[in-house]
């Protein structure tokens, strides 16, 4: 399943954006954990999500971060919500931004989805605060 082609420009841009948003440690862990089975998926998300969508010039990383957290919360993708809440340290999205986004989730996607995402965000923020010391 392994493909030995050189990374495209879009993939290189995606990797740079992915590292800027999620941090080197997270991206390095994902790369180290990749197997022949899921490496094509890692390449896909790096090129498509990070290289194409997150790297577009129309919105800031802060704006994309807010929208991404709202969408993930609305869809109940808890692990991804936590990851993107932690990424706000790199995107510039504030805790107030995330609070506002989750209020929108409550109205447009349902109170239970927002309630659960708020719990996830609170836990992620507490962990971030503890890491700062």
PDB file of C-alpha atoms in Angstrom:
ATOM      1  CA  UNK A   1       0.000   0.000   0.000  1.00  0.00           C
ATOM      2  CA  UNK A   2       2.956   2.291   0.419  1.00  0.00           C
ATOM      3  CA  UNK A   3       3.421   4.937  -2.235  1.00  0.00           C
ATOM      4  CA  UNK A   4       6.958   6.238  -2.742  1.00  0.00           C
ATOM      5  CA  UNK A   5       6.151   9.333  -4.815  1.00  0.00           C
ATOM      6  CA  UNK A   6       7.508  12.722  -3.776  1.00  0.00           C
ATOM      7  CA  UNK A   7       5.098  14.923  -1.838  1.00  0.00           C
ATOM      8  CA  UNK A   8       3.176  17.460  -3.914  1.00  0.00           C
ATOM      9  CA  UNK A   9       3.280  21.193  -3.276  1.00  0.00           C
ATOM     10  CA  UNK A  10      -0.201  20.911  -1.766  1.00  0.00           C
ATOM     11  CA  UNK A  11       1.018  18.170   0.578  1.00  0.00           C
ATOM     12  CA  UNK A  12       4.038  20.250   1.636  1.00  0.00           C
ATOM     13  CA  UNK A  13       1.774  23.260   2.297  1.00  0.00           C
ATOM     14  CA  UNK A  14      -0.649  21.014   4.156  1.00  0.00           C
ATOM     15  CA  UNK A  15       2.103  19.659   6.370  1.00  0.00           C
ATOM     16  CA  UNK A  16       3.284  23.185   7.183  1.00  0.00           C
ATOM     17  CA  UNK A  17      -0.266  24.285   8.037  1.00  0.00           C
ATOM     18  CA  UNK A  18      -0.982  21.105   9.995  1.00  0.00           C
ATOM     19  CA  UNK A  19       2.161  21.667  12.067  1.00  0.00           C
ATOM     20  CA  UNK A  20       1.299  25.348  12.600  1.00  0.00           C
ATOM     21  CA  UNK A  21      -2.185  24.483  13.873  1.00  0.00           C
ATOM     22  CA  UNK A  22      -1.727  21.191  15.726  1.00  0.00           C
ATOM     23  CA  UNK A  23       1.921  21.524  16.722  1.00  0.00           C
ATOM     24  CA  UNK A  24       4.965  19.494  15.806  1.00  0.00           C
ATOM     25  CA  UNK A  25       4.539  17.014  18.670  1.00  0.00           C
ATOM     26  CA  UNK A  26       1.029  16.015  17.583  1.00  0.00           C
ATOM     27  CA  UNK A  27       1.950  15.724  13.901  1.00  0.00           C
ATOM     28  CA  UNK A  28       5.107  13.769  14.728  1.00  0.00           C
ATOM     29  CA  UNK A  29       3.090  11.332  16.889  1.00  0.00           C
ATOM     30  CA  UNK A  30       0.557  10.837  14.084  1.00  0.00           C
ATOM     31  CA  UNK A  31       3.348  10.224  11.576  1.00  0.00           C
ATOM     32  CA  UNK A  32       5.171   7.796  13.861  1.00  0.00           C
ATOM     33  CA  UNK A  33       1.953   5.858  14.509  1.00  0.00           C
ATOM     34  CA  UNK A  34       1.045   5.585  10.811  1.00  0.00           C
ATOM     35  CA  UNK A  35       1.109   2.119   9.294  1.00  0.00           C
ATOM     36  CA  UNK A  36       1.022   0.991   5.689  1.00  0.00           C
ATOM     37  CA  UNK A  37      -2.733   0.592   6.175  1.00  0.00           C
ATOM     38  CA  UNK A  38      -3.521   4.140   7.357  1.00  0.00           C
ATOM     39  CA  UNK A  39      -0.629   6.114   5.814  1.00  0.00           C
ATOM     40  CA  UNK A  40      -2.731   6.867   2.689  1.00  0.00           C
ATOM     41  CA  UNK A  41      -5.376   8.386   4.983  1.00  0.00           C
ATOM     42  CA  UNK A  42      -2.762  10.554   6.722  1.00  0.00           C
ATOM     43  CA  UNK A  43      -1.556  11.731   3.308  1.00  0.00           C
ATOM     44  CA  UNK A  44      -5.134  12.455   2.232  1.00  0.00           C
ATOM     45  CA  UNK A  45      -5.970  14.621   5.246  1.00  0.00           C
ATOM     46  CA  UNK A  46      -2.630  16.411   5.053  1.00  0.00           C
ATOM     47  CA  UNK A  47      -3.176  17.304   1.414  1.00  0.00           C
ATOM     48  CA  UNK A  48      -6.953  17.832   1.345  1.00  0.00           C
ATOM     49  CA  UNK A  49      -7.890  19.194   4.773  1.00  0.00           C
ATOM     50  CA  UNK A  50      -4.665  20.984   5.656  1.00  0.00           C
ATOM     51  CA  UNK A  51      -3.206  21.753   2.217  1.00  0.00           C
ATOM     52  CA  UNK A  52      -6.391  22.679   0.433  1.00  0.00           C
ATOM     53  CA  UNK A  53      -8.948  23.900   2.979  1.00  0.00           C
ATOM     54  CA  UNK A  54      -6.953  25.122   6.001  1.00  0.00           C
ATOM     55  CA  UNK A  55      -4.338  26.795   3.765  1.00  0.00           C
ATOM     56  CA  UNK A  56      -6.819  28.890   1.769  1.00  0.00           C
ATOM     57  CA  UNK A  57      -6.309  32.656   2.130  1.00  0.00           C
ATOM     58  CA  UNK A  58      -9.964  33.676   2.687  1.00  0.00           C
ATOM     59  CA  UNK A  59     -10.139  32.991   6.432  1.00  0.00           C
ATOM     60  CA  UNK A  60      -7.624  33.208   9.240  1.00  0.00           C
ATOM     61  CA  UNK A  61      -6.574  30.156  11.212  1.00  0.00           C
ATOM     62  CA  UNK A  62      -8.584  31.626  14.105  1.00  0.00           C
ATOM     63  CA  UNK A  63     -11.756  31.719  12.011  1.00  0.00           C
ATOM     64  CA  UNK A  64     -11.199  28.221  10.678  1.00  0.00           C
ATOM     65  CA  UNK A  65     -10.563  26.989  14.204  1.00  0.00           C
ATOM     66  CA  UNK A  66     -13.864  28.403  15.492  1.00  0.00           C
ATOM     67  CA  UNK A  67     -15.869  26.938  12.615  1.00  0.00           C
ATOM     68  CA  UNK A  68     -14.116  23.585  12.867  1.00  0.00           C
ATOM     69  CA  UNK A  69     -14.838  23.252  16.584  1.00  0.00           C
ATOM     70  CA  UNK A  70     -18.505  24.141  16.043  1.00  0.00           C
ATOM     71  CA  UNK A  71     -18.858  21.597  13.238  1.00  0.00           C
ATOM     72  CA  UNK A  72     -17.094  18.844  15.154  1.00  0.00           C
ATOM     73  CA  UNK A  73     -19.205  19.543  18.240  1.00  0.00           C
ATOM     74  CA  UNK A  74     -22.419  19.506  16.216  1.00  0.00           C
ATOM     75  CA  UNK A  75     -21.458  16.176  14.693  1.00  0.00           C
ATOM     76  CA  UNK A  76     -20.383  14.662  18.031  1.00  0.00           C
ATOM     77  CA  UNK A  77     -16.765  14.054  17.048  1.00  0.00           C
ATOM     78  CA  UNK A  78     -15.503  14.288  20.611  1.00  0.00           C
ATOM     79  CA  UNK A  79     -11.860  13.310  20.098  1.00  0.00           C
ATOM     80  CA  UNK A  80     -11.520  15.835  17.299  1.00  0.00           C
ATOM     81  CA  UNK A  81     -13.219  18.542  19.412  1.00  0.00           C
ATOM     82  CA  UNK A  82     -10.599  18.066  22.130  1.00  0.00           C
ATOM     83  CA  UNK A  83      -7.744  18.109  19.612  1.00  0.00           C
ATOM     84  CA  UNK A  84      -8.975  21.321  17.994  1.00  0.00           C
ATOM     85  CA  UNK A  85      -9.632  22.998  21.346  1.00  0.00           C
ATOM     86  CA  UNK A  86      -5.992  22.294  22.235  1.00  0.00           C
ATOM     87  CA  UNK A  87      -4.988  23.709  18.836  1.00  0.00           C
ATOM     88  CA  UNK A  88      -6.499  27.083  19.759  1.00  0.00           C
ATOM     89  CA  UNK A  89      -3.184  27.760  21.511  1.00  0.00           C
ATOM     90  CA  UNK A  90      -1.756  27.993  17.979  1.00  0.00           C
ATOM     91  CA  UNK A  91      -4.680  29.464  16.040  1.00  0.00           C
ATOM     92  CA  UNK A  92      -5.489  32.478  18.174  1.00  0.00           C
ATOM     93  CA  UNK A  93      -9.076  31.426  18.859  1.00  0.00           C
ATOM     94  CA  UNK A  94      -9.903  32.511  22.399  1.00  0.00           C
ATOM     95  CA  UNK A  95     -11.936  30.731  25.017  1.00  0.00           C
ATOM     96  CA  UNK A  96     -14.608  33.368  24.449  1.00  0.00           C
ATOM     97  CA  UNK A  97     -14.604  32.484  20.724  1.00  0.00           C
ATOM     98  CA  UNK A  98     -15.138  28.831  21.563  1.00  0.00           C
ATOM     99  CA  UNK A  99     -17.886  29.671  24.057  1.00  0.00           C
ATOM    100  CA  UNK A 100     -19.709  31.687  21.385  1.00  0.00           C
ATOM    101  CA  UNK A 101     -19.288  28.905  18.825  1.00  0.00           C
ATOM    102  CA  UNK A 102     -20.727  26.348  21.240  1.00  0.00           C
ATOM    103  CA  UNK A 103     -23.694  28.611  21.977  1.00  0.00           C
ATOM    104  CA  UNK A 104     -24.417  28.487  18.246  1.00  0.00           C
ATOM    105  CA  UNK A 105     -24.096  24.708  18.366  1.00  0.00           C
ATOM    106  CA  UNK A 106     -26.685  24.619  21.145  1.00  0.00           C
ATOM    107  CA  UNK A 107     -29.217  26.543  19.077  1.00  0.00           C
ATOM    108  CA  UNK A 108     -28.559  25.056  15.643  1.00  0.00           C
ATOM    109  CA  UNK A 109     -27.461  21.501  16.466  1.00  0.00           C
ATOM    110  CA  UNK A 110     -28.930  20.878  19.891  1.00  0.00           C
ATOM    111  CA  UNK A 111     -28.293  21.499  23.553  1.00  0.00           C
ATOM    112  CA  UNK A 112     -26.982  17.967  24.246  1.00  0.00           C
ATOM    113  CA  UNK A 113     -24.289  18.314  21.565  1.00  0.00           C
ATOM    114  CA  UNK A 114     -23.194  21.696  22.924  1.00  0.00           C
ATOM    115  CA  UNK A 115     -23.358  20.534  26.536  1.00  0.00           C
ATOM    116  CA  UNK A 116     -21.084  17.593  25.784  1.00  0.00           C
ATOM    117  CA  UNK A 117     -18.668  19.724  23.756  1.00  0.00           C
ATOM    118  CA  UNK A 118     -18.511  22.282  26.575  1.00  0.00           C
ATOM    119  CA  UNK A 119     -17.462  19.515  28.970  1.00  0.00           C
ATOM    120  CA  UNK A 120     -14.775  18.424  26.498  1.00  0.00           C
ATOM    121  CA  UNK A 121     -13.550  21.999  26.020  1.00  0.00           C
ATOM    122  CA  UNK A 122     -13.433  22.644  29.770  1.00  0.00           C
ATOM    123  CA  UNK A 123     -11.347  19.502  30.277  1.00  0.00           C
ATOM    124  CA  UNK A 124      -8.998  20.420  27.423  1.00  0.00           C
ATOM    125  CA  UNK A 125      -8.572  23.975  28.752  1.00  0.00           C
ATOM    126  CA  UNK A 126      -7.877  22.620  32.267  1.00  0.00           C
ATOM    127  CA  UNK A 127      -5.210  20.296  30.848  1.00  0.00           C
ATOM    128  CA  UNK A 128      -3.686  23.183  28.886  1.00  0.00           C
ATOM    129  CA  UNK A 129      -3.617  25.344  32.026  1.00  0.00           C
ATOM    130  CA  UNK A 130      -1.986  22.538  34.028  1.00  0.00           C
ATOM    131  CA  UNK A 131       0.691  22.100  31.374  1.00  0.00           C
ATOM    132  CA  UNK A 132       1.531  25.822  31.619  1.00  0.00           C
ATOM    133  CA  UNK A 133       2.089  25.320  35.339  1.00  0.00           C
TER     134      UNK A 133
END
